Amino acid sequence: AQKVTQAQTEISVVEKEDVTLDCVYETRDTTYYLFWYKQPPSGELVFLIRRNSFDEQNEISGRYSWNFQKSTSSFNFTITASQVVDSAVYFCALSEANSGGSNYKLTFGKGTLLTVNP
Amino acid sequence: DGGITQSPKYLFRKEGQNVTLSCEQNLNHDAMYWYRQDPGQGLRLIYYSQIVNDFQKGDIAEGYSVSREKKESFPLTVTSAQKNPTAFYLCASSGWGALYNEQFFGPGTRLTVL
């Protein structure tokens, strides 16, 4: 069974600090996708990034960066120079093929609550 | 604007009553999903539908039912058989048949059983 572990339940930082959110996954699939979503206090999940299992190149988008390492089954997310608006719950998720092999569902981690204090 | 709408935002139910949560999307997505979120539990899949008139149970389908009569609509009924229905419910949709399954989420419905 596929599994996503976000060991950090809560993280609190002061504005402008860098912060890394950890994500470790388990899968038997050779082809899979990993995702990060942000859930602000309003409740709606916002898609941040998708990464496929064949592309281990790190990605940077503004203050956000992601480090994907298949060797350690990790897909960590770093926010540089954090801001108060970054306060949210962040979820890591893993795509999974259903029995038919042609459709996919997501397995989510339990999320990390990030609080950025001014 | 394209997106997903859920209604109502807050819902209160007495024990023993069935309630239906609405989910509508105008993204022309084939697949739709219902998740339940409890504090500290992350998101758990209740039901999903890949195409009209077809749906599959997720990880926690007991006490819930769905229908998919139209592409844009995927209502969820929380029945009296659901023992602990108080939770935050999220609806999502995505394109079907793609390996990558970027899902778009609605704003959620918070259900409270009185």
Coordinates of C-alpha atoms in Angstrom, one line a residue:
Chain A
A1 CA 0.0 0.0 0.0
Q2 CA 1.1 3.5 -0.7
K3 CA 1.9 5.8 2.2
V4 CA 3.0 9.4 2.7
T5 CA 4.6 10.5 6.0
Q6 CA 4.9 14.1 7.1
A7 CA 6.7 13.7 10.4
Q8 CA 6.4 17.3 11.4
T9 CA 3.0 18.0 12.7
E10 CA 3.6 21.7 13.5
I11 CA 6.4 24.1 12.8
S12 CA 6.7 27.6 14.0
V13 CA 9.2 30.1 12.7
V14 CA 9.8 33.8 12.7
E15 CA 9.3 35.8 9.6
K16 CA 12.3 35.8 7.1
E17 CA 13.5 32.4 8.4
D18 CA 13.9 29.6 6.0
V19 CA 11.9 26.5 6.7
T20 CA 11.8 23.0 5.3
L21 CA 8.8 20.7 5.3
D22 CA 9.7 17.0 5.1
C23 CA 7.8 14.3 3.1
V24 CA 8.7 10.7 2.9
Y25 CA 6.7 8.3 0.7
E26 CA 6.4 4.5 0.1
T27 CA 5.3 3.0 -3.1
R28 CA 5.8 -0.1 -5.2
D29 CA 5.0 1.7 -8.4
T30 CA 7.8 2.6 -10.7
T31 CA 5.9 5.4 -12.2
Y32 CA 4.2 7.8 -9.8
Y33 CA 3.7 11.5 -9.1
L34 CA 4.3 13.6 -6.0
F35 CA 2.4 16.7 -5.1
W36 CA 2.4 19.5 -2.6
Y37 CA -0.8 21.4 -1.7
K38 CA -1.3 24.4 0.6
Q39 CA -4.4 24.8 2.8
P40 CA -4.7 28.3 4.1
P41 CA -7.2 29.0 7.0
S42 CA -10.0 29.5 4.5
G43 CA -9.9 25.7 3.9
E44 CA -9.5 25.4 0.2
L45 CA -6.5 23.3 -1.0
V46 CA -4.2 25.1 -3.4
F47 CA -2.0 23.1 -5.8
L48 CA 1.7 24.0 -5.5
I49 CA 3.8 21.5 -7.5
R50 CA 3.8 18.2 -9.2
R51 CA 6.8 16.0 -9.8
N52 CA 7.0 12.7 -11.7
S53 CA 9.2 9.7 -10.6
F54 CA 11.5 10.0 -13.5
D55 CA 12.5 13.6 -12.9
E56 CA 14.7 14.2 -9.9
Q57 CA 15.7 17.7 -10.9
N58 CA 15.1 20.1 -8.1
E59 CA 12.7 22.9 -8.8
I60 CA 12.5 26.5 -7.7
S61 CA 9.6 28.9 -7.9
G62 CA 10.2 32.2 -6.3
R63 CA 10.7 31.6 -2.6
Y64 CA 9.6 28.0 -2.9
S65 CA 11.9 25.1 -3.8
W66 CA 11.5 21.3 -3.8
N67 CA 14.1 18.6 -3.4
F68 CA 13.1 15.2 -4.8
Q69 CA 15.4 12.2 -3.9
K70 CA 14.3 8.8 -5.0
S71 CA 17.2 7.2 -3.1
T72 CA 15.6 8.3 0.2
S73 CA 12.0 8.4 -1.0
S74 CA 11.7 12.0 0.0
F75 CA 10.2 15.1 -1.5
N76 CA 11.0 18.0 0.7
F77 CA 9.7 21.5 0.4
T78 CA 11.6 24.6 1.4
I79 CA 10.3 28.1 1.9
T80 CA 13.0 30.8 1.8
A81 CA 12.6 34.0 3.7
S82 CA 9.2 33.0 5.1
Q83 CA 6.3 35.4 5.3
V84 CA 3.3 35.6 7.5
V85 CA 1.1 34.8 4.5
D86 CA 2.9 31.4 4.2
S87 CA 1.1 30.3 7.4
A88 CA -1.0 27.3 6.4
V89 CA -1.2 23.5 6.5
Y90 CA 0.9 21.9 3.8
F91 CA 0.1 18.5 2.4
C92 CA 2.3 16.2 0.5
A93 CA 0.5 13.6 -1.7
L94 CA 1.4 10.6 -3.9
S95 CA -0.5 9.5 -7.0
E96 CA -1.5 5.9 -7.3
A97 CA -2.9 3.8 -10.2
N98 CA -6.1 2.0 -9.5
S99 CA -6.5 -1.7 -10.4
G100 CA -7.3 -0.7 -14.0
G101 CA -4.1 1.1 -14.3
S102 CA -5.6 4.0 -16.2
N103 CA -6.9 6.2 -13.4
Y104 CA -5.3 7.6 -10.4
K105 CA -6.1 8.7 -6.9
L106 CA -4.1 10.6 -4.4
T107 CA -2.8 9.4 -1.0
F108 CA -2.2 12.4 1.3
G109 CA 0.1 12.8 4.2
K110 CA -1.4 14.2 7.4
G111 CA -0.1 17.6 6.8
T112 CA 2.3 20.1 8.5
L113 CA 0.9 23.2 10.1
L114 CA 3.3 26.0 9.5
T115 CA 3.0 29.2 11.5
V116 CA 5.1 32.2 10.5
N117 CA 5.2 34.8 13.3
P118 CA 5.9 38.5 12.6
Chain B
D1 CA -14.4 32.0 -13.8
G2 CA -13.8 28.2 -13.9
G3 CA -13.8 26.4 -10.6
I4 CA -15.5 24.2 -8.1
T5 CA -18.3 25.3 -5.8
Q6 CA -19.6 23.6 -2.7
S7 CA -22.7 24.4 -0.8
P8 CA -23.5 25.0 1.9
K9 CA -20.4 26.3 3.6
Y10 CA -21.7 25.3 7.0
L11 CA -24.2 22.6 7.7
F12 CA -25.8 21.4 10.9
R13 CA -27.6 18.1 11.2
K14 CA -29.5 16.3 13.8
E15 CA -28.6 12.8 14.6
G16 CA -30.5 10.3 12.4
Q17 CA -30.9 12.7 9.5
N18 CA -29.5 12.3 6.0
V19 CA -27.9 15.4 4.5
T20 CA -26.7 16.1 1.0
L21 CA -23.6 18.2 0.2
S22 CA -23.5 19.8 -3.2
C23 CA -20.4 19.9 -5.5
E24 CA -20.5 21.6 -8.9
Q25 CA -17.6 22.2 -11.3
N26 CA -17.4 24.1 -14.6
L27 CA -13.8 23.0 -15.5
N28 CA -15.1 20.3 -17.9
H29 CA -13.3 17.7 -15.8
D30 CA -14.2 14.0 -16.1
A31 CA -13.1 12.9 -12.6
M32 CA -14.5 14.1 -9.3
Y33 CA -13.7 13.2 -5.7
W34 CA -15.0 13.6 -2.2
Y35 CA -12.6 13.8 0.8
R36 CA -13.2 14.0 4.5
Q37 CA -10.8 16.0 6.7
D38 CA -10.6 15.5 10.4
P39 CA -8.1 17.4 12.6
G40 CA -4.7 15.8 12.4
Q41 CA -5.9 13.2 10.0
G42 CA -5.2 14.7 6.6
L43 CA -7.5 14.0 3.7
R44 CA -9.2 10.6 3.3
L45 CA -11.0 9.6 0.1
I46 CA -14.7 8.8 0.4
Y47 CA -15.8 8.3 -3.2
Y48 CA -14.6 9.1 -6.6
S49 CA -16.1 9.2 -10.1
Q50 CA -14.1 8.9 -13.3
I51 CA -17.0 9.4 -15.6
V52 CA -20.7 10.1 -15.6
N53 CA -22.9 7.3 -14.2
D54 CA -19.9 5.6 -12.7
F55 CA -18.2 5.9 -9.2
Q56 CA -16.0 3.9 -6.9
K57 CA -15.7 3.6 -3.2
G58 CA -12.7 5.2 -1.6
D59 CA -11.1 4.4 1.7
I60 CA -13.9 5.4 4.0
A61 CA -17.2 5.0 2.0
E62 CA -19.3 3.4 4.7
G63 CA -22.2 5.6 5.7
Y64 CA -22.0 7.8 2.5
S65 CA -23.5 7.6 -0.9
V66 CA -23.0 9.6 -4.1
S67 CA -24.4 10.0 -7.6
R68 CA -23.0 11.2 -10.9
E69 CA -25.8 11.9 -13.2
K70 CA -24.2 14.9 -14.8
K71 CA -20.5 15.6 -15.6
E72 CA -20.5 18.9 -13.6
S73 CA -22.2 17.6 -10.5
F74 CA -21.2 15.0 -7.8
P75 CA -23.4 15.3 -4.7
L76 CA -22.5 13.5 -1.5
T77 CA -25.2 12.2 0.9
V78 CA -24.1 11.6 4.5
T79 CA -26.5 9.0 5.8
S80 CA -27.6 8.2 9.3
A81 CA -25.4 5.1 9.1
Q82 CA -22.3 7.3 9.3
K83 CA -21.4 7.1 13.0
N84 CA -19.2 10.2 13.3
P85 CA -20.1 12.6 10.4
T86 CA -18.8 15.8 12.0
A87 CA -15.9 16.8 9.7
F88 CA -14.8 19.1 6.9
Y89 CA -15.7 17.8 3.5
L90 CA -13.8 18.7 0.4
C91 CA -14.8 18.1 -3.2
A92 CA -12.2 18.0 -6.0
S93 CA -12.0 17.4 -9.7
S94 CA -9.4 16.5 -12.3
G95 CA -8.9 15.5 -15.9
W96 CA -9.3 11.8 -16.4
G97 CA -6.9 9.4 -18.0
A98 CA -3.8 11.4 -17.3
L99 CA -1.0 9.9 -15.3
Y100 CA -0.6 13.0 -13.3
N101 CA -3.7 13.8 -11.3
E102 CA -3.6 17.4 -10.4
Q103 CA -6.8 18.0 -8.4
F104 CA -8.6 21.2 -8.0
F105 CA -10.5 21.7 -4.8
G106 CA -13.6 23.4 -3.7
P107 CA -13.9 25.6 -0.6
G108 CA -15.3 22.8 1.5
T109 CA -18.4 22.2 3.6
R110 CA -18.1 22.0 7.4
L111 CA -20.7 19.5 8.7
T112 CA -21.6 19.5 12.4
V113 CA -23.9 16.9 13.9
L114 CA -25.9 18.3 16.9

